[in-house]
GROMACS .gro file of C-alpha atoms in nm:
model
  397
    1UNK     CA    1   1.621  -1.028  -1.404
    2UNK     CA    2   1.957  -1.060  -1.310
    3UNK     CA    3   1.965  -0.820  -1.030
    4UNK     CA    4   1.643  -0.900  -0.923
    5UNK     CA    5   1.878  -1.226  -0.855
    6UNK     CA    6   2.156  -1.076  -0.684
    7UNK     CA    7   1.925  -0.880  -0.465
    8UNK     CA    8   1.763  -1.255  -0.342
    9UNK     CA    9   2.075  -1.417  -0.347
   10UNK     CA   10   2.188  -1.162  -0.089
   11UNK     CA   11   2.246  -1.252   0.255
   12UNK     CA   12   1.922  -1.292   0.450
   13UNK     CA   13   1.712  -1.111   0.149
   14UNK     CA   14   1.549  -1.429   0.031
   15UNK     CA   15   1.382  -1.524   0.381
   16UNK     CA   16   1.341  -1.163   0.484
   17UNK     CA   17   1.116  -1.100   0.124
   18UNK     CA   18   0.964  -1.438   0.187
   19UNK     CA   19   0.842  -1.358   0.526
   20UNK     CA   20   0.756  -0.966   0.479
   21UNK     CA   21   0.502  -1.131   0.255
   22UNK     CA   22   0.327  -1.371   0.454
   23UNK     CA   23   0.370  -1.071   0.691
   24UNK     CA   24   0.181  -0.868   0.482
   25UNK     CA   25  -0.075  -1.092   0.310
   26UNK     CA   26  -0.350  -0.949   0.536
   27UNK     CA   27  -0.313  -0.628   0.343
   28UNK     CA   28  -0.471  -0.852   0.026
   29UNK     CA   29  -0.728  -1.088   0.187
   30UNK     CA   30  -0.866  -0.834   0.508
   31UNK     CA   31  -1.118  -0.622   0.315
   32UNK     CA   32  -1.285  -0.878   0.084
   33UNK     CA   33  -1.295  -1.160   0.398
   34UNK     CA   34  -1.435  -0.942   0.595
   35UNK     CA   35  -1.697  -0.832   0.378
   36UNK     CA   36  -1.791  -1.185   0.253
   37UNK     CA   37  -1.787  -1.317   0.615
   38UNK     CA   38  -1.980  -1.041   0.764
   39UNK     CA   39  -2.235  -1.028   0.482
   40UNK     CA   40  -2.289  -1.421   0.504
   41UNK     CA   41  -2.341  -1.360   0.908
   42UNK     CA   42  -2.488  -1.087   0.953
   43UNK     CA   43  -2.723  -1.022   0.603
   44UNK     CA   44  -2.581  -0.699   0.607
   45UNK     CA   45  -2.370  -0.553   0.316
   46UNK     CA   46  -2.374  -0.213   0.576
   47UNK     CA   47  -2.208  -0.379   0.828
   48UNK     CA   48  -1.981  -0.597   0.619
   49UNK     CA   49  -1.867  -0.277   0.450
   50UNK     CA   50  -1.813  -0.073   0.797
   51UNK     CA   51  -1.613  -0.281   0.970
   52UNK     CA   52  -1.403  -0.330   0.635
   53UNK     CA   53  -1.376   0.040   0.634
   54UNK     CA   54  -1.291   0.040   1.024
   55UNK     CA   55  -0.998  -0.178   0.953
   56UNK     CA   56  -0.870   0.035   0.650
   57UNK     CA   57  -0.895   0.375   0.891
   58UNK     CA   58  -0.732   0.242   1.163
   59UNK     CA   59  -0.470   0.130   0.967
   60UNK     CA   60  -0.395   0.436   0.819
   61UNK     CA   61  -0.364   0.593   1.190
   62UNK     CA   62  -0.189   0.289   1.319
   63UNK     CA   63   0.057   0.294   1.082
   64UNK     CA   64   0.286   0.631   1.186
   65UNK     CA   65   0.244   0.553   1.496
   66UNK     CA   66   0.348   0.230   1.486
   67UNK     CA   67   0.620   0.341   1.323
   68UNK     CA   68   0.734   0.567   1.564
   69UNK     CA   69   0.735   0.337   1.808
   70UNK     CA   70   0.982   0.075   1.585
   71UNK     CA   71   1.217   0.423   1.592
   72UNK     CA   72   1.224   0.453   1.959
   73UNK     CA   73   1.196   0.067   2.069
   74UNK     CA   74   1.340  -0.139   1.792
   75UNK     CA   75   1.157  -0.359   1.554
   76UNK     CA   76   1.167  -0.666   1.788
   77UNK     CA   77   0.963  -0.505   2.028
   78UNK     CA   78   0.680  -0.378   1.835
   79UNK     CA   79   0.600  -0.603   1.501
   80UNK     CA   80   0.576  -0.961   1.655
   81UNK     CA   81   0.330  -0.842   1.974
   82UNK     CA   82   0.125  -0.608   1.735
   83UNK     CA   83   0.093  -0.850   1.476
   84UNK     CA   84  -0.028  -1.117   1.774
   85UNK     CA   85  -0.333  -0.780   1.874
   86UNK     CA   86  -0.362  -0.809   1.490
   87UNK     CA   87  -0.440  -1.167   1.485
   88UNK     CA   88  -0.646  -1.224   1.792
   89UNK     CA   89  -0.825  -0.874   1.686
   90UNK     CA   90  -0.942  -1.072   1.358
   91UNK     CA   91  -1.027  -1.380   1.520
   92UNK     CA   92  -1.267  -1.163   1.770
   93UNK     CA   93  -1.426  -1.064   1.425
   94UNK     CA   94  -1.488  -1.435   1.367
   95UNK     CA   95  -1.622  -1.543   1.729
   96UNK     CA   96  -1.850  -1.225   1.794
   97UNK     CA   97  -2.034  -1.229   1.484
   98UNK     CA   98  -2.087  -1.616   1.529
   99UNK     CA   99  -2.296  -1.460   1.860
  100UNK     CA  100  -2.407  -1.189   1.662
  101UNK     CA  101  -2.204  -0.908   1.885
  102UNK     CA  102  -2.380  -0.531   1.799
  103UNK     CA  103  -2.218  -0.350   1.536
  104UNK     CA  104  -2.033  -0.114   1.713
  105UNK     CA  105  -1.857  -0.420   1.901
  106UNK     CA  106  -1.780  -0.545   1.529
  107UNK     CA  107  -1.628  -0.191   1.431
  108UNK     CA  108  -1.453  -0.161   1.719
  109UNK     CA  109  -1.248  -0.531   1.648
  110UNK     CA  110  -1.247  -0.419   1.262
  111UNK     CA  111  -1.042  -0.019   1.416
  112UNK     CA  112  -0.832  -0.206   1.632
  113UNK     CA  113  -0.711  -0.476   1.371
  114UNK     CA  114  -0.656  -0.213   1.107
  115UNK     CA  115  -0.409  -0.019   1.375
  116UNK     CA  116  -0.231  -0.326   1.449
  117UNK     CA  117  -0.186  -0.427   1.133
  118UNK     CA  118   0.221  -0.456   1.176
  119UNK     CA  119   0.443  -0.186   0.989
  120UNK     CA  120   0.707  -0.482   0.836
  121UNK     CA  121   0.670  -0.292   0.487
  122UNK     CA  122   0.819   0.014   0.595
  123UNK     CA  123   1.082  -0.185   0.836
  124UNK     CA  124   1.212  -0.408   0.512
  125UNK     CA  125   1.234  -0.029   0.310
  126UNK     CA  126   1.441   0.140   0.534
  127UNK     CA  127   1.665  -0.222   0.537
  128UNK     CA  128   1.730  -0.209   0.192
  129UNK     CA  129   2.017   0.015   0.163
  130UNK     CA  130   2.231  -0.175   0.434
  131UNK     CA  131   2.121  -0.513   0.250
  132UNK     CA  132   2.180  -0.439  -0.101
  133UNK     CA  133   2.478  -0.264  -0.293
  134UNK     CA  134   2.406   0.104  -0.402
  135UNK     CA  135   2.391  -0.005  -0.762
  136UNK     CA  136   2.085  -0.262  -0.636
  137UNK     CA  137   1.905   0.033  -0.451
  138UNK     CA  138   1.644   0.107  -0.738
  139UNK     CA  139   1.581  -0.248  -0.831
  140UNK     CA  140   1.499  -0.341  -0.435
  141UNK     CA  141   1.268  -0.059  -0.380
  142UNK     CA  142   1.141  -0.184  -0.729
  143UNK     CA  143   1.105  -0.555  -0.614
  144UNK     CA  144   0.898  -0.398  -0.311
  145UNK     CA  145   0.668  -0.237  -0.496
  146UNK     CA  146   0.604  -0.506  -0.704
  147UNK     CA  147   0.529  -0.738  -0.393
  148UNK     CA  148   0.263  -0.487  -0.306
  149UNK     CA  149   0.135  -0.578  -0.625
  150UNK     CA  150   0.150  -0.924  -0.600
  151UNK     CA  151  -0.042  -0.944  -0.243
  152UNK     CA  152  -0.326  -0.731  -0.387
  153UNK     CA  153  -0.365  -0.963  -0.694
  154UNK     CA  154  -0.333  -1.286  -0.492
  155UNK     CA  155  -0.454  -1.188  -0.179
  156UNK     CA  156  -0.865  -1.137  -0.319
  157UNK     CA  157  -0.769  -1.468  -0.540
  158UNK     CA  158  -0.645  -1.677  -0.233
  159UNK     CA  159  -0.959  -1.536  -0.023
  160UNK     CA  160  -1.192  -1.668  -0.289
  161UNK     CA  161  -1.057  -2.006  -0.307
  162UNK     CA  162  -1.035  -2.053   0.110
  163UNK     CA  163  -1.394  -1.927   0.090
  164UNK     CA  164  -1.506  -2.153  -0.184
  165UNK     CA  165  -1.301  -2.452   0.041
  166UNK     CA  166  -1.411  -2.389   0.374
  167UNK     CA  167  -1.576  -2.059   0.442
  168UNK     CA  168  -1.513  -1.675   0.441
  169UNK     CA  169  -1.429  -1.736   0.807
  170UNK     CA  170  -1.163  -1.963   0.692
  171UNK     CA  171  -0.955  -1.705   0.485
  172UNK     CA  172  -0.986  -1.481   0.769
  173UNK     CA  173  -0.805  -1.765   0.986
  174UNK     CA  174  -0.535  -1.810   0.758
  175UNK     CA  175  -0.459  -1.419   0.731
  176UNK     CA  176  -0.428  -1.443   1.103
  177UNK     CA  177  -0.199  -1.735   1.111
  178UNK     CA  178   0.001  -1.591   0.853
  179UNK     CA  179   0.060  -1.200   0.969
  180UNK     CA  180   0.223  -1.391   1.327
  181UNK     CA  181   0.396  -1.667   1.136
  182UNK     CA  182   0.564  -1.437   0.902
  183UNK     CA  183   0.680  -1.167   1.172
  184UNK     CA  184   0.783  -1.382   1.352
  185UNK     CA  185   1.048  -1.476   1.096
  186UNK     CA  186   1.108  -1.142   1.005
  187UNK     CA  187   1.194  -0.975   1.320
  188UNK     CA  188   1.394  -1.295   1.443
  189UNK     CA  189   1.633  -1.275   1.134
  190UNK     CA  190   2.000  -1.084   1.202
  191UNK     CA  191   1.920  -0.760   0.967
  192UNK     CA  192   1.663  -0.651   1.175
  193UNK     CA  193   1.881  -0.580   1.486
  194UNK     CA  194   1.985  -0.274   1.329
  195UNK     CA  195   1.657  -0.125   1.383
  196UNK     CA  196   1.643  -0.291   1.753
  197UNK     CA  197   1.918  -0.036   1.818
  198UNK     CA  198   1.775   0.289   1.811
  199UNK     CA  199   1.993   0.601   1.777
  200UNK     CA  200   2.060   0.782   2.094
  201UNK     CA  201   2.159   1.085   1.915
  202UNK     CA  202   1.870   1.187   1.736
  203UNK     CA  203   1.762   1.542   1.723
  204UNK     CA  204   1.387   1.561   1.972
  205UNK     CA  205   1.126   1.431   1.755
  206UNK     CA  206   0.848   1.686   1.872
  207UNK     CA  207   0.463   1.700   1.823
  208UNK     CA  208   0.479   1.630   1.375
  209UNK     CA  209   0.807   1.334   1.419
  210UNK     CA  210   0.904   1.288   1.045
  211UNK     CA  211   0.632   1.546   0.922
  212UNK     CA  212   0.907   1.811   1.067
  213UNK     CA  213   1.099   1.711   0.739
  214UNK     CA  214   1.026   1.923   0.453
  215UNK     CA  215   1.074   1.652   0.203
  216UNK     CA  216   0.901   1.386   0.379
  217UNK     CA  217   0.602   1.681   0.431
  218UNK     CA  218   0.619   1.682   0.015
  219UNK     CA  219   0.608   1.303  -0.037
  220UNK     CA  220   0.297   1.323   0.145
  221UNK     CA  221   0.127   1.618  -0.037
  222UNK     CA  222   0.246   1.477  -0.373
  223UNK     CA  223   0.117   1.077  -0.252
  224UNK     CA  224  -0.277   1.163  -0.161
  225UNK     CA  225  -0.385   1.308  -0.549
  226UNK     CA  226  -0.203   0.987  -0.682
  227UNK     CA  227  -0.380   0.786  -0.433
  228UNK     CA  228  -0.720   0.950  -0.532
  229UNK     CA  229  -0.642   0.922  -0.916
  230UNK     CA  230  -0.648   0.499  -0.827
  231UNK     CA  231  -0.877   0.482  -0.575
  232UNK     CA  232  -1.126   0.659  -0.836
  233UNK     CA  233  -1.024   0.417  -1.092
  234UNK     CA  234  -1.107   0.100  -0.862
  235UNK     CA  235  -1.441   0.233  -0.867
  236UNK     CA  236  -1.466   0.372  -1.200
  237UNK     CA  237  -1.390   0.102  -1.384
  238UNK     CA  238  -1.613  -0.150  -1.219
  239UNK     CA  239  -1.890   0.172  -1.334
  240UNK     CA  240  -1.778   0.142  -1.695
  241UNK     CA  241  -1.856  -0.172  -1.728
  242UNK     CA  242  -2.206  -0.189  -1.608
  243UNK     CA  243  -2.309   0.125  -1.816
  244UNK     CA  244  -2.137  -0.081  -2.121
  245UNK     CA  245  -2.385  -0.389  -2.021
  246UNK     CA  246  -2.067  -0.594  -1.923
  247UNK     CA  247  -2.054  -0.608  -1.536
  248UNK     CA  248  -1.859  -0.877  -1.540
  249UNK     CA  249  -1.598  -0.772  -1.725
  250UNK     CA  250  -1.484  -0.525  -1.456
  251UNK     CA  251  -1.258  -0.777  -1.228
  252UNK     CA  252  -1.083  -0.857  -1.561
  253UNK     CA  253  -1.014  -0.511  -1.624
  254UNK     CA  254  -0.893  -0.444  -1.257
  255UNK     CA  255  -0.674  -0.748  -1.265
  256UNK     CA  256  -0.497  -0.631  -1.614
  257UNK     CA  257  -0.460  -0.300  -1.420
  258UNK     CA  258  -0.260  -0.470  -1.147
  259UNK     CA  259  -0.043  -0.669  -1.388
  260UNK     CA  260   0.040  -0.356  -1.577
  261UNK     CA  261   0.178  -0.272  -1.240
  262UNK     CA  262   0.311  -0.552  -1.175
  263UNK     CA  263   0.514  -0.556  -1.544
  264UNK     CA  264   0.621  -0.194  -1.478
  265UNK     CA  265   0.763  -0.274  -1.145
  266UNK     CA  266   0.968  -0.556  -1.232
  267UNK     CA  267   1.106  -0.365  -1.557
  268UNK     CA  268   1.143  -0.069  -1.344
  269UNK     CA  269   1.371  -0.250  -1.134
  270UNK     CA  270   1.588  -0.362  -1.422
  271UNK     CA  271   1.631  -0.068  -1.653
  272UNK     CA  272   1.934   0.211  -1.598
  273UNK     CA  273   1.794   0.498  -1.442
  274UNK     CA  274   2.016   0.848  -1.450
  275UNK     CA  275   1.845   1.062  -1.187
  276UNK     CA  276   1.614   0.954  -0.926
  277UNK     CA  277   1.434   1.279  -0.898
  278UNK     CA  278   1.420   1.332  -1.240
  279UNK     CA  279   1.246   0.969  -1.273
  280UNK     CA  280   0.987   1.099  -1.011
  281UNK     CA  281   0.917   1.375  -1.187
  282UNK     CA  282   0.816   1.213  -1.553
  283UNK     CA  283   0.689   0.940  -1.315
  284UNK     CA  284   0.421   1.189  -1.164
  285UNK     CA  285   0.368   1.382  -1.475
  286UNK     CA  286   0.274   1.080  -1.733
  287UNK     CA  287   0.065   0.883  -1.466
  288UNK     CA  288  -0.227   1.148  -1.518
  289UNK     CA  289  -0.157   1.135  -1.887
  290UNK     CA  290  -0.248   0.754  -1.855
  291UNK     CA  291  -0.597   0.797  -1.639
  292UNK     CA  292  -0.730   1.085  -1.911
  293UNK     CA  293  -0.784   0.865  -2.207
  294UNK     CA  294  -1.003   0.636  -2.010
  295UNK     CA  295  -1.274   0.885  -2.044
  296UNK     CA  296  -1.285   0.900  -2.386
  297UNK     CA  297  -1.261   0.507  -2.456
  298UNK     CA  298  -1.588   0.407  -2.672
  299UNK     CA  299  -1.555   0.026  -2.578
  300UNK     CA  300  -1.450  -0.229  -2.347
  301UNK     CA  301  -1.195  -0.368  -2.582
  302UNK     CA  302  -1.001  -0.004  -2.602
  303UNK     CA  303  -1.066   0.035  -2.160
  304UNK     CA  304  -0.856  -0.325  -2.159
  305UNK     CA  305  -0.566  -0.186  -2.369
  306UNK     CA  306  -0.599   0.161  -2.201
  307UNK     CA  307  -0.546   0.009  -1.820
  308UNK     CA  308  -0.236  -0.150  -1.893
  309UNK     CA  309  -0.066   0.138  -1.938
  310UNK     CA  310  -0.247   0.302  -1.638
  311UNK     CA  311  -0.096   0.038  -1.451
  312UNK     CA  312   0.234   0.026  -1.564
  313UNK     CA  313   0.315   0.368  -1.387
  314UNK     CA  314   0.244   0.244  -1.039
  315UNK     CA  315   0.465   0.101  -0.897
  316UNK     CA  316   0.754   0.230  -1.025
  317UNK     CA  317   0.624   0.591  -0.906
  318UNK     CA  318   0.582   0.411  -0.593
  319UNK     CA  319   0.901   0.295  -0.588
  320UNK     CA  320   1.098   0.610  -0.636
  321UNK     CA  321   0.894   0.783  -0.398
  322UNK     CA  322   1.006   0.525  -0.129
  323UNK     CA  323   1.341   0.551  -0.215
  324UNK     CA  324   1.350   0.944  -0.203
  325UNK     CA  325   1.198   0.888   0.152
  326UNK     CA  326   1.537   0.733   0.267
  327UNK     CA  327   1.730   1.050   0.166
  328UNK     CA  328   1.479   1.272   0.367
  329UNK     CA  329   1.412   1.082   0.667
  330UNK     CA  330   1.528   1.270   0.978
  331UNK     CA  331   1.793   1.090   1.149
  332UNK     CA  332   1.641   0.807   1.428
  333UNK     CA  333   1.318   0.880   1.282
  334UNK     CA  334   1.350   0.673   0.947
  335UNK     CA  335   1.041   0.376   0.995
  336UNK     CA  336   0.796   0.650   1.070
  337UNK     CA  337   0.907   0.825   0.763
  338UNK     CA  338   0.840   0.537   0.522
  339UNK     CA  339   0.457   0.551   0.725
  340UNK     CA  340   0.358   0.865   0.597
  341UNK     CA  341   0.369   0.865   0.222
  342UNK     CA  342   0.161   0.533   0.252
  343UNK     CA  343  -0.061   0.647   0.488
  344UNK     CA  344  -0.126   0.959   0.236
  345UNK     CA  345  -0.164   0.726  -0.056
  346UNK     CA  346  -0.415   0.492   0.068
  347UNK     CA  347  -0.606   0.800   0.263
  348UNK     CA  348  -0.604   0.920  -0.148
  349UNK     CA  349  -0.740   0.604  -0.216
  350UNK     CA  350  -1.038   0.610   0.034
  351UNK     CA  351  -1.149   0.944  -0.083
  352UNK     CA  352  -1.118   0.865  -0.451
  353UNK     CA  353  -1.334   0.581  -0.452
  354UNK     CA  354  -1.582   0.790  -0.224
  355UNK     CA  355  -1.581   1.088  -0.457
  356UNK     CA  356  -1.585   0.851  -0.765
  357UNK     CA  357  -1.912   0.715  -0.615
  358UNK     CA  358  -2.099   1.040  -0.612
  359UNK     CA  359  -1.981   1.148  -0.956
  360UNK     CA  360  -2.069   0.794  -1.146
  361UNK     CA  361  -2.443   0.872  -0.985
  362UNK     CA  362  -2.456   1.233  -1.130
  363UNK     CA  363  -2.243   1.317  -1.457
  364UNK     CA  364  -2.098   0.979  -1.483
  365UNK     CA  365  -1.799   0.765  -1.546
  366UNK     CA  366  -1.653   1.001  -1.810
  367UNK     CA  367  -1.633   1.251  -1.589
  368UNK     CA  368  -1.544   1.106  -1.290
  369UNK     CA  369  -1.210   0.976  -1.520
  370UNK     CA  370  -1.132   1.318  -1.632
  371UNK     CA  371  -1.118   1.408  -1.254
  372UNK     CA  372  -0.904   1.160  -1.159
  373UNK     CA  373  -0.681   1.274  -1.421
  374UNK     CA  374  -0.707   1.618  -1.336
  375UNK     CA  375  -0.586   1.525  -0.940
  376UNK     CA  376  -0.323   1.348  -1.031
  377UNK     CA  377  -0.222   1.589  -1.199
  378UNK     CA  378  -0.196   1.840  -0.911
  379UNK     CA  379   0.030   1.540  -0.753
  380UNK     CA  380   0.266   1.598  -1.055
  381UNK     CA  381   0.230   1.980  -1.032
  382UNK     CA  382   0.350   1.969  -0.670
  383UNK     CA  383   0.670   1.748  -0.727
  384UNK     CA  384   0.730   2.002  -0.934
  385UNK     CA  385   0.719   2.288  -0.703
  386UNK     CA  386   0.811   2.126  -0.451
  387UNK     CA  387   1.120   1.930  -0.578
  388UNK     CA  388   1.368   2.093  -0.387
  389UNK     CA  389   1.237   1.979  -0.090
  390UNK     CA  390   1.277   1.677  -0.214
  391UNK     CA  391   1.704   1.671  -0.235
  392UNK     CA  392   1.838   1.523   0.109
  393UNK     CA  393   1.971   1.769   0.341
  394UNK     CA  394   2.382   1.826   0.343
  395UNK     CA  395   2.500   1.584   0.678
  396UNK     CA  396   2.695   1.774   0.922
  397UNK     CA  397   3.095   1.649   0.831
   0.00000   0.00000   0.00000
């Protein structure tokens, strides 16, 4: 743990981490609010669950361009006043169902929070290497991923307990309070001037931005099979445990996933790595290696032992593939870079748990397991190929 303490005790890391979090606890109480909120308001698990999904597409499309934006205008100018659209966006959620708006009114507010949803994750990524020592560089991208972690296994957790307190409504106030309180922290802070100075030099961005860069190009292709691997795992697990007659086992299963993720980050962060790209590699290859023996597990006892090491891949693979995006990232276009990769994962994840869906209904949860494998694996294959891409690009002298 000990650099995990020299990281914090930097200057300015302790509040920044802090804040990013409250920042980004809407990424871990959103979905489920929303959907116990709507449901209780409007009867309907359809509309609950489109305006949920609303909010997850629009933030994957707000996302890059968000970023883009923090590239040309600095972060000052673009996280506090899209976290405020954020906030007010959820609150319209809140007030128009209370006068039961129509549905497309309510997907509209869900889009248009999702898109404003304010990019602080990839701001504080592309920080790290001008707050940290080099020799601290693996263990802060480590200690990022594993706050990802932590907001999706508190953020459901907190939701339930404001709900069971004062209502659904009520956890969907405090997510709103909490994404304008903590960027408004972050972005007043003194590291985060460096991004309110954009580079005048940059090369023209064009039509594709960061997509121009081959390596940031192969973070994406190699980040959307990893992304369906887990999001057919969030729904195949839950599956699992209804056809073993133990439904309510599934949540525990899902929540040792997480901490295996959780574990793996944090040691990921303090072991002594040799190569980077090496790491990303065996990262990529033995995550699919983790997701095949699921299909073959006979109980629920072996599924709860199998997960953890399932989890323990994530966010370390996560973690190296942010940092590889910092030696990639066209110059002046570094925030939008960190965008992409994310916004391929969690697209992965969408279509996972979709495709997941239609195979538990036909062959069924063994088979929808040795698929997931089978994708992630083509995620592995293509670092492979593709790891040249990967090396940053010699700097002009």
């Amino acid at each position: 743990m000990r650099r995990y303490l020299e990281i914090l005790r930097s200057p300015y890391v302790g509040v920044l981490v802090a804040s990013s979090l409250f920042s980004r606890l809407p990424i871990g109480i959103n979905a489920l609010a929303i959907v116990l909120y709507l449901r209780e308001q409007t009867g309907s698990f359809a509309v609950a669950g489109g305006v949920s999904g609303a909010l997850a597409f629009g933030s994957a499309l707000g996302a890059p361009v968000q970023g883009r934006l923090v590239d040309r205008m600095g972060a000052r100018r673009v996280l506090l006043p899209v976290a405020v659209i954020h906030a007010m966006s959820l609150g319209a959620i809140v007030g128009l169902a209370e006068l039961d708006a129509p549905t497309l009114v309510l997907l509209a507010c869900g889009w248009i929070a999702g898109f404003a949803v304010p990019p602080t994750s990839s701001v504080l990524r592309s920080m790290w290497t001008d707050l940290v020592e080099p020799r601290l560089h693996q263990a802060a991208y480590a200690l990022d991923s594993t706050m990802i972690e932590l907001i999706f296994i508190s953020g459901p957790l907190l939701t339930a307990i404001i709900a069971a307190i004062t209502s659904p409504a009520g956890a969907l106030i405090v997510s709103a309070i909490a994404v304008v309180v903590g960027t408004a922290i972050f972005t007043a802070l003194p590291p985060t001037r460096h991004v309110d100075n954009p580079d005048e030099d940059h090369p023209a961005r064009g039509f594709l931005g960061a997509l121009a860069a081959p390596g940031v190009r192969m973070l994406v292709i190699t980040s959307f099979p990893t992304g369906v691997g887990i999001g057919m795992l969030e729904v195949g697990i839950p599956a699992f445990s209804r056809a073993e007659g133990a439904p309510e086992v599934a949540g525990v299963l899902l929540a040792m996933w997480s901490f295996g993720s959780l574990v793996g980050g944090l040691a990921y962060g303090m072991i002594q790595r040799r190569s980077l790209h090496r790491t990303h590699l065996v990262l990529s290859a033995v995550l699919p290696l983790t997701l095949l023996p699921l299909a073959a597990s006979p109980s629920v006892w072996v599924t709860a032992l199998l997960v953890l090491p399932a989890g323990c891949c994530i966010a370390p693979l996560l973690a190296t593939r942010n940092e590889l995006v910092g030696g990639v990232a066209p110059p002046g276009m570094r925030i939008e870079a960190y965008t992409w990769p994310i916004t391929s994962f969690v697209g992965g994840i969408a279509a996972g748990a979709a495709l997941c869906g239609v195979l538990v209904e036909g062959p069924g949860w063994r088979t929808a397991f040795v698929v997931a494998g089978a994708i992630a694996l083509t995620g592995a294959l293509a670092a492979i190929l593709g790891r040249q891409a990967l090396k940053p690009p010699a700097r002009p002298i």
